[in-house]
Every structure is written in C-alpha cells, then in structure tokens.
C-alpha cells in the first residue's frame, strides 16, 4: 500500500492543476477526442464514425493531441 504524505498529496494536487491548465489550452475538438477515447473508453472506430473521420485519422489526431497535451503540461509545471 502506498502511504499518503502531505508532500505527496501536494504534488498530486499540483499535477492535477497542471493537467487542468493544459486541457484548457487544447482546442474543443482535441478535448472531445480525449473525452471520447480516454474518459468514455470508446474505440477509434466509434470516434471516427462520430466525428466523420477515418479510424486512422482518429489515431493520428490522438497522437498529436497527446503530444501537445504533454508539452502544455510541461509548460504549466514550469510556471
């Protein structure tokens, strides 16, 4: 079991704030893509059909969005 220390809790809270800031910087279509794939657990086929794109394009968009999210999260943590 992982012990929860005040320091660890503060770091997790800071990480969450940084993630929220990064998500806010994404475009609405990028946030929708993450919502559908990562939060709702939909397949790329379902997302592609819903968004009117190909399944392979859904995969490309996810890779680009996750890369951008990573860069934005890094920037948020350095502020």
Coordinates of C-alpha atoms in Angstrom, one line a residue, residues 11-79:
X11 CA 2.5 17.1 -5.5
X12 CA -0.6 15.2 -6.8
X13 CA -2.7 18.3 -6.4
X14 CA -0.1 20.4 -8.3
X15 CA 0.0 17.8 -11.1
X16 CA -3.8 17.9 -11.3
X17 CA -3.8 21.7 -11.6
X18 CA -1.2 21.5 -14.3
X19 CA -3.2 18.9 -16.2
X20 CA -6.3 21.0 -15.9
X21 CA -4.4 24.1 -17.3
X22 CA -3.1 22.0 -20.2
X23 CA -6.5 20.6 -21.0
X24 CA -7.9 24.1 -21.1
X25 CA -5.3 25.1 -23.7
X26 CA -6.5 22.3 -26.1
X27 CA -9.0 23.1 -28.8
X28 CA -12.5 21.9 -28.4
X29 CA -12.1 19.0 -30.9
X30 CA -8.9 17.9 -29.1
X31 CA -10.7 17.8 -25.8
X32 CA -13.7 16.0 -27.4
X33 CA -11.3 13.4 -28.8
X34 CA -9.7 12.8 -25.3
X35 CA -13.2 12.7 -23.7
X36 CA -14.4 10.1 -26.1
X37 CA -11.3 7.9 -26.2
X38 CA -9.8 8.2 -22.7
X39 CA -12.7 9.1 -20.5
X40 CA -15.6 7.3 -22.1
X41 CA -13.5 4.4 -23.4
X42 CA -14.8 4.5 -26.9
X43 CA -13.0 2.8 -29.7
X44 CA -11.2 4.6 -32.6
X45 CA -13.9 3.2 -34.9
X46 CA -16.7 4.7 -32.8
X47 CA -14.9 8.0 -32.6
X48 CA -14.2 8.1 -36.3
X49 CA -17.8 7.5 -37.1
X50 CA -19.0 10.1 -34.6
X51 CA -16.5 12.8 -35.8
X52 CA -16.8 11.9 -39.5
X53 CA -13.2 10.9 -40.0
X54 CA -11.3 7.7 -40.7
X55 CA -10.2 5.4 -37.9
X56 CA -6.5 6.0 -38.9
X57 CA -7.1 9.8 -38.7
X58 CA -8.5 9.3 -35.2
X59 CA -5.3 7.6 -34.2
X60 CA -3.2 10.3 -35.7
X61 CA -5.2 13.0 -34.0
X62 CA -4.9 11.3 -30.7
X63 CA -1.1 11.0 -31.0
X64 CA -0.8 14.7 -31.9
X65 CA -3.2 15.7 -29.2
X66 CA -1.4 13.7 -26.5
X67 CA 2.0 15.2 -27.6
X68 CA 0.5 18.7 -27.4
X69 CA -1.0 17.9 -24.0
X70 CA 2.4 16.7 -22.8
X71 CA 4.1 19.9 -24.0
X72 CA 1.4 22.1 -22.4
X73 CA 1.6 20.2 -19.1
X74 CA 5.3 20.7 -19.0
X75 CA 4.9 24.4 -19.7
X76 CA 2.2 24.6 -17.0
X77 CA 4.5 22.9 -14.4
X78 CA 7.3 25.4 -15.2
X79 CA 5.2 28.4 -14.4

